């Protein structure tokens, strides 16, 4: 009887752990996919040598969307210390991109976009390979 109860408890525990890890990954994966679309929108314009008001507005909008998704990620996803640091890095560079777009500073946008790229790449290297959290 004890063996049967132990097997049942172990099975329930494994099921709960599996459900928790799958939903955790899907939620973060969905956020990353949304951020990826905005990231690609910024990337399409990073090679510009000059930009007009509409393009600066797009940069700002894309960066604001990344900021919102990053805040959602940090508030709703249980994270470890590494993820918090990487998430804060993405948040910082996205906010700096918003400021640069408001100031119509194309060079600063490109610098911050490059740093944002590095922050995203570092996160994906760690969590894609180790925890399978991101797409």
Short mmCIF file of C-alpha atoms in Angstrom, two decimals:
data_model
loop_
_atom_site.label_atom_id
_atom_site.label_comp_id
_atom_site.label_asym_id
_atom_site.label_seq_id
_atom_site.Cartn_x
_atom_site.Cartn_y
_atom_site.Cartn_z
CA UNK A 1 0.00 0.00 0.00
CA UNK A 2 2.86 2.39 0.81
CA UNK A 3 4.51 1.62 -2.51
CA UNK A 4 1.27 2.33 -4.32
CA UNK A 5 0.81 5.66 -2.52
CA UNK A 6 4.45 6.57 -3.24
CA UNK A 7 4.04 5.82 -6.94
CA UNK A 8 0.82 7.83 -7.07
CA UNK A 9 2.42 10.80 -5.27
CA UNK A 10 5.45 10.65 -7.58
CA UNK A 11 3.25 10.54 -10.67
CA UNK A 12 1.20 13.53 -9.51
CA UNK A 13 4.38 15.47 -8.72
CA UNK A 14 5.87 14.73 -12.14
CA UNK A 15 2.63 15.75 -13.84
CA UNK A 16 2.51 19.07 -11.97
CA UNK A 17 6.18 19.75 -12.77
CA UNK A 18 5.60 18.99 -16.46
CA UNK A 19 2.55 21.25 -16.70
CA UNK A 20 4.34 24.06 -14.90
CA UNK A 21 7.43 23.92 -17.10
CA UNK A 22 5.43 23.74 -20.32
CA UNK A 23 3.24 26.73 -19.48
CA UNK A 24 6.29 28.68 -18.27
CA UNK A 25 8.07 28.11 -21.58
CA UNK A 26 5.04 28.89 -23.72
CA UNK A 27 4.36 32.15 -21.95
CA UNK A 28 7.95 33.33 -22.28
CA UNK A 29 8.08 32.00 -25.83
CA UNK A 30 5.00 34.02 -26.76
CA UNK A 31 6.54 37.17 -25.31
CA UNK A 32 9.77 36.55 -27.19
CA UNK A 33 7.88 36.05 -30.45
CA UNK A 34 6.11 39.38 -29.96
CA UNK A 35 9.41 41.07 -29.14
CA UNK A 36 11.00 39.42 -32.18
CA UNK A 37 8.50 41.08 -34.52
CA UNK A 38 9.29 44.49 -33.02
CA UNK A 39 13.00 43.73 -33.08
CA UNK A 40 12.78 42.92 -36.79
CA UNK A 41 10.92 46.18 -37.40
CA UNK A 42 13.79 48.09 -35.82
CA UNK A 43 16.38 46.00 -37.62
CA UNK A 44 14.86 46.87 -41.00
CA UNK A 45 15.63 50.53 -40.37
CA UNK A 46 19.00 50.36 -38.58
CA UNK A 47 21.07 50.82 -41.72
CA UNK A 48 19.55 54.20 -42.55
CA UNK A 49 21.89 57.13 -42.96
CA UNK A 50 19.01 59.56 -42.45
CA UNK A 51 15.48 59.21 -41.10
CA UNK A 52 12.32 61.26 -41.21
CA UNK A 53 9.82 61.88 -38.42
CA UNK A 54 7.70 58.87 -39.36
CA UNK A 55 10.68 56.53 -39.14
CA UNK A 56 11.73 57.92 -35.75
CA UNK A 57 8.14 57.37 -34.64
CA UNK A 58 8.31 53.74 -35.77
CA UNK A 59 11.58 53.21 -33.89
CA UNK A 60 9.96 54.64 -30.77
CA UNK A 61 6.84 52.50 -31.17
CA UNK A 62 8.82 49.31 -31.70
CA UNK A 63 11.03 50.04 -28.70
CA UNK A 64 8.01 50.89 -26.50
CA UNK A 65 6.44 47.54 -27.42
CA UNK A 66 9.66 45.74 -26.44
CA UNK A 67 9.70 47.67 -23.14
CA UNK A 68 6.09 46.63 -22.41
CA UNK A 69 6.77 42.96 -23.21
CA UNK A 70 9.97 42.99 -21.16
CA UNK A 71 8.12 44.43 -18.16
CA UNK A 72 5.42 41.79 -18.57
CA UNK A 73 8.10 39.13 -18.69
CA UNK A 74 9.81 40.35 -15.53
CA UNK A 75 6.51 40.68 -13.64
CA UNK A 76 4.80 37.45 -14.69
CA UNK A 77 7.62 34.95 -15.20
CA UNK A 78 9.39 33.40 -12.22
CA UNK A 79 13.04 33.96 -13.03
CA UNK A 80 16.50 33.27 -11.76
CA UNK A 81 19.18 35.91 -11.18
CA UNK A 82 20.72 35.57 -14.65
CA UNK A 83 17.41 36.09 -16.38
CA UNK A 84 16.67 39.16 -14.26
CA UNK A 85 19.99 40.74 -15.24
CA UNK A 86 19.47 39.98 -18.93
CA UNK A 87 15.89 41.19 -18.80
CA UNK A 88 17.01 44.44 -17.15
CA UNK A 89 19.60 44.88 -19.90
CA UNK A 90 16.95 44.52 -22.60
CA UNK A 91 14.73 46.94 -20.72
CA UNK A 92 17.51 49.52 -20.37
CA UNK A 93 18.54 49.46 -24.04
CA UNK A 94 14.92 49.55 -25.20
CA UNK A 95 14.24 52.58 -23.01
CA UNK A 96 17.37 54.27 -24.37
CA UNK A 97 16.11 53.58 -27.90
CA UNK A 98 12.80 55.25 -27.02
CA UNK A 99 14.69 58.30 -25.74
CA UNK A 100 16.93 58.41 -28.82
CA UNK A 101 13.90 58.18 -31.12
CA UNK A 102 12.24 61.04 -29.26
CA UNK A 103 15.44 63.09 -29.67
CA UNK A 104 15.71 62.04 -33.33
CA UNK A 105 19.24 60.77 -32.72
CA UNK A 106 19.79 58.11 -35.38
CA UNK A 107 23.33 57.30 -34.27
CA UNK A 108 22.23 56.64 -30.69
CA UNK A 109 19.36 54.46 -31.95
CA UNK A 110 21.84 52.34 -33.86
CA UNK A 111 24.18 52.06 -30.86
CA UNK A 112 21.34 51.05 -28.53
CA UNK A 113 19.93 48.63 -31.10
CA UNK A 114 23.31 46.89 -31.30
CA UNK A 115 23.45 46.59 -27.52
CA UNK A 116 19.87 45.34 -27.48
CA UNK A 117 20.86 42.72 -30.04
CA UNK A 118 23.70 41.54 -27.81
CA UNK A 119 21.44 41.39 -24.74
CA UNK A 120 18.81 39.34 -26.60
CA UNK A 121 21.44 37.05 -28.07
CA UNK A 122 22.98 36.39 -24.65
CA UNK A 123 19.61 35.52 -23.17
CA UNK A 124 18.74 33.18 -26.01
CA UNK A 125 22.10 31.43 -25.79
CA UNK A 126 21.62 30.68 -22.12
CA UNK A 127 17.94 29.84 -21.93
CA UNK A 128 17.43 28.20 -25.28
CA UNK A 129 20.24 25.77 -24.70
CA UNK A 130 19.76 25.12 -20.99
CA UNK A 131 16.12 25.57 -20.08
CA UNK A 132 14.28 25.59 -23.42
CA UNK A 133 12.33 28.70 -22.40
CA UNK A 134 12.66 30.78 -25.52
CA UNK A 135 11.98 29.95 -29.15
#
